[in-house]
XYZ file of C-alpha atoms in Angstrom:
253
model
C 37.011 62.419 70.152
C 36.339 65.245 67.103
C 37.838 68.606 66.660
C 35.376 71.398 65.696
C 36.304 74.724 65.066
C 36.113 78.592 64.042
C 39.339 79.823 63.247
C 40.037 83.188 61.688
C 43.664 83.308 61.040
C 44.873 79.168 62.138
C 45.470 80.012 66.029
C 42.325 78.062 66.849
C 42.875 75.425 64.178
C 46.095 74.836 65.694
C 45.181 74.387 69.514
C 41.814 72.305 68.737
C 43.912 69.771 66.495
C 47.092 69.809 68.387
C 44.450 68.889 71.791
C 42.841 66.151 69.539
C 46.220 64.881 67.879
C 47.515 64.255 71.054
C 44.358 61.708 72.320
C 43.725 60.113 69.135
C 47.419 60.391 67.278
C 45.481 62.128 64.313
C 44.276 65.376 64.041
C 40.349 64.799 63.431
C 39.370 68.112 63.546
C 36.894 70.103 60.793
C 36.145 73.936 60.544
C 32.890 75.029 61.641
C 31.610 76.625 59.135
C 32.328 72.968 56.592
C 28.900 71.847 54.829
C 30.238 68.237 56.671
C 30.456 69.808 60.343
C 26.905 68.776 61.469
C 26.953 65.357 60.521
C 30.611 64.905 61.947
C 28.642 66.239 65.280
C 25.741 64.172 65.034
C 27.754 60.960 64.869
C 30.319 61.616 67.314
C 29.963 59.240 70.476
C 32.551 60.673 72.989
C 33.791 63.842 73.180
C 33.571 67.075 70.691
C 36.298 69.800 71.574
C 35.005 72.482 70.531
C 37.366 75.770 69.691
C 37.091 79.532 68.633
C 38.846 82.529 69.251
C 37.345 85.557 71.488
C 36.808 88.878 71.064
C 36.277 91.020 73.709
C 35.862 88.478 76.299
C 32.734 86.909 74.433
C 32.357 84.513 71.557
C 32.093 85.248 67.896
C 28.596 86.161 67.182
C 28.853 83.234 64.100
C 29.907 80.268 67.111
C 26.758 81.464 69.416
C 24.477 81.739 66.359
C 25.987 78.097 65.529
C 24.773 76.394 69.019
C 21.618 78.066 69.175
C 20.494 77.121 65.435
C 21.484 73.240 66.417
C 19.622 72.322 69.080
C 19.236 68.572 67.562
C 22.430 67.711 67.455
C 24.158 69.308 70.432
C 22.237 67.791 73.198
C 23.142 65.035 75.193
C 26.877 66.031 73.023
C 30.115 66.059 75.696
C 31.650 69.154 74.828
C 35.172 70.358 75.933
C 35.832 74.021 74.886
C 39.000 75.828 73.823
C 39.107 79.060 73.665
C 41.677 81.553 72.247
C 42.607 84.983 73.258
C 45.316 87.854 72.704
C 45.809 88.642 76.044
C 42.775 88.258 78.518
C 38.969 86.669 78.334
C 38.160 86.167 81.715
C 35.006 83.416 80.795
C 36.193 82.965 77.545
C 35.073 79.367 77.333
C 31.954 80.049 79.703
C 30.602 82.276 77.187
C 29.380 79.297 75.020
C 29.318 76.646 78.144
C 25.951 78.438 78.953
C 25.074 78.369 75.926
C 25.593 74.840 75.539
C 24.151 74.214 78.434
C 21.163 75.372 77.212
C 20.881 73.569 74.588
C 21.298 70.703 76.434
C 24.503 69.356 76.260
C 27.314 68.261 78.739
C 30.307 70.861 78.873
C 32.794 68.955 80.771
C 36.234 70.868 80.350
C 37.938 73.970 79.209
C 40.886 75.995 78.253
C 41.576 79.124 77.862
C 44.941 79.569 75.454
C 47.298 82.758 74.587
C 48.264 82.986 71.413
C 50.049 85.302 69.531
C 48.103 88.358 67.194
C 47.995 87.177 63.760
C 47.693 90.177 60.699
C 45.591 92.816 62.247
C 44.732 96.805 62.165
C 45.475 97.632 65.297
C 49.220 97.422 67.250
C 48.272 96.705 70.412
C 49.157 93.431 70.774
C 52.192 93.742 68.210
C 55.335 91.620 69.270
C 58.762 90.592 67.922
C 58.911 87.104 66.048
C 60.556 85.755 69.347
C 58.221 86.739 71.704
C 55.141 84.980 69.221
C 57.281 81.994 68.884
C 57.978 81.874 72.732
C 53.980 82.563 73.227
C 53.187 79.569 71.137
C 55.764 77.248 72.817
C 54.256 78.163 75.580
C 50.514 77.372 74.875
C 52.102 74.085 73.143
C 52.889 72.811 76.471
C 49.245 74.136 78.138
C 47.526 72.161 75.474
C 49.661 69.404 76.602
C 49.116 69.247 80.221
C 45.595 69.952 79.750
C 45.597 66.670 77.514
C 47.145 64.990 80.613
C 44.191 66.031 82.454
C 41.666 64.739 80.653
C 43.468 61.334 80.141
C 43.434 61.266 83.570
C 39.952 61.967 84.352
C 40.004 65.550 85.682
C 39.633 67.902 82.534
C 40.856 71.498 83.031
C 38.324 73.716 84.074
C 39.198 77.264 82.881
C 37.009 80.375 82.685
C 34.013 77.840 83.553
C 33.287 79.162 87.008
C 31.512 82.131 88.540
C 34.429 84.141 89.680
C 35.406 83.730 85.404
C 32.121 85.058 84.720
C 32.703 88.029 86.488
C 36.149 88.571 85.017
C 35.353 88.450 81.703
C 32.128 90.632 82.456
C 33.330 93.285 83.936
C 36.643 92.765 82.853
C 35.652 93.423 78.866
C 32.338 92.038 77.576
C 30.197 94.618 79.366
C 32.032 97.605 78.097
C 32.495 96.278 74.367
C 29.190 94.514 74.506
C 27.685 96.428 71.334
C 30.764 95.213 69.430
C 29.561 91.811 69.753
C 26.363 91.792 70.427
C 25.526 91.407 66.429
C 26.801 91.171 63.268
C 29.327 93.798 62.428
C 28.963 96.429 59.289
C 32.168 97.816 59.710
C 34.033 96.427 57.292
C 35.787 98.406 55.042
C 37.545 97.542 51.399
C 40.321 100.497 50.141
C 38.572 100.166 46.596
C 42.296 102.004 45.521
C 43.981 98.825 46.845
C 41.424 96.370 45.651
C 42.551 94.402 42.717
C 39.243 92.389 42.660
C 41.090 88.832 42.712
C 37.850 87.261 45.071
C 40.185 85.769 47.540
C 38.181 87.300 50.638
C 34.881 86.453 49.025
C 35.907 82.640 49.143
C 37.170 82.711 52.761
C 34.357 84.698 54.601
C 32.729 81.937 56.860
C 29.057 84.233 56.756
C 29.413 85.232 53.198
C 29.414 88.516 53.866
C 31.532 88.997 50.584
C 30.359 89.254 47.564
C 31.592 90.492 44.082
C 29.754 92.907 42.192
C 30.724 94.463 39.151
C 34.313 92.833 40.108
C 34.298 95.466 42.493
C 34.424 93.983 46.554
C 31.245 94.512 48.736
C 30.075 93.950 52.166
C 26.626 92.824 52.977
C 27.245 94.001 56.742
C 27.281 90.517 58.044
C 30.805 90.361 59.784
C 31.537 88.002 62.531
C 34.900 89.825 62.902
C 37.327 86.695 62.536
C 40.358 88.518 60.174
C 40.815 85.651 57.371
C 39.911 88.761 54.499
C 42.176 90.809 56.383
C 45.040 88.525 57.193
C 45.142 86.932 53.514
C 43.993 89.818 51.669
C 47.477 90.196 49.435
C 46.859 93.987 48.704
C 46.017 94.591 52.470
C 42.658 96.409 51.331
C 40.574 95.348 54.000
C 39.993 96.848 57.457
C 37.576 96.685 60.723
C 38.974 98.388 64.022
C 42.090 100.091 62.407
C 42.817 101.951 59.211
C 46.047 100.127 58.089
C 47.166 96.715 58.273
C 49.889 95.809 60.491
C 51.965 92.634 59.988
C 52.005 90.982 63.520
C 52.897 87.236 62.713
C 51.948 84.754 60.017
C 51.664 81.554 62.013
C 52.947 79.075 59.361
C 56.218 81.487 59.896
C 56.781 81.744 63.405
């Protein structure tokens, strides 16, 4: 078994390669977006688990773009899929199972995991360092019954069936659908903030980043998943909201 995944700000990261830990007592798990990734997939026998995080009950644009783009060495693949969410996804880990399924490989689990907001521009979500710590106890001990279930044959089978589909439809995906549907260009750098140290332009998974004239631009090619936001030390950048808010930093919680 191999750990694949998109993670914007290490909630993923942590679920796929605590799941994977757990089966093979190491975490052999690489980021999707790693020049490696496809040859890691291509020589897997057993089992990929597959992970991201979704936004507004769908998939990140870059994870659907991912499956569809590599055909060749997803079919025939066993796939179990994590997904991660705030608060609610309905299909969360359908959302790709079709996809795979298309492609032509074998989705044979899934779980759907609460975790806790990371750094963000919006408060919705926003919660006291107890209640994140208690939320990630808490999807600790998911991940490990899940685990349990697949040692023992019967892999979970969250948001993978029709009344799922439905819930995440009409539940979200339908009403946000042009917030996900493509690439987003609404990015925005506080050039009055901005000390043009290149951090973000080294972490964007689409390189949507780019320096020019050590000033910070956007080439409107934003999958949306918060690592320039989250580790941006002047807080500069912004997509939803107009100010970022501190939620949690996982490696503190």
């Amino acid at each position: 078994m191999i750990g694949v995944y998109f993670s914007g700000t290490g909630n993923t990261k942590h679920c796929v390669s605590t799941f994977v830990k757990l089966i093979n007592n190491e975490s052999t798990s690489l980021p999707l977006e790693s020049k490696d990734t496809k040859n890691y997939i291509r020589n897997e026998k057993d089992t990929i688990v597959f992970g991201y995080p979704t936004q507004f009950s769908n998939a990140p644009i870059f994870v659907r773009d991912f499956i569809r783009k590599n055909k060749d060495i997803l079919k025939g693949k066993n796939i179990f899929i994590i997904s991660t969410m705030g608060l609610f996804s309905g299909d969360g880990t359908g959302c790709t199972a079709r996809l795979f399924k298309k492609v032509g490989a074998k989705v044979i689990g899934g779980l759907q995991v609460r975790m806790p907001d990371n750094v963000c521009d919006v408060n919705t979500l926003k919660k006291s360092k107890e209640e994140n710590r208690d939320i990630i106890y808490k999807a600790d001990i998911k991940i490990k019954e899940s685990v349990k279930a697949y040692i023992n044959g019967h892999p979970t089978q969250e948001g993978l069936s029709a009344f799922s589909h439905i819930a995440g439809l009409f539940g979200q995906r339908l009403w946000f659908y042009s917030r996900t549907k493509n690439y987003s260009n609404k990015i925005k750098i506080n050039t009055d903030k901005c000390m043009s140290c290149g951090k973000c332009t080294t972490l964007c998974p689409t390189s949507n980043l780019i320096m020019n004239n050590k000033s910070v631009e956007s080439k409107n090619k934003c999958t949306m998943c918060y690592r320039c936001i989250s580790q941006c030390p002047q807080r500069a950048i912004t997509l939803i909201g107009n100010e970022v808010v501190q939620q949690y930093s996982y490696d503190k919680c």
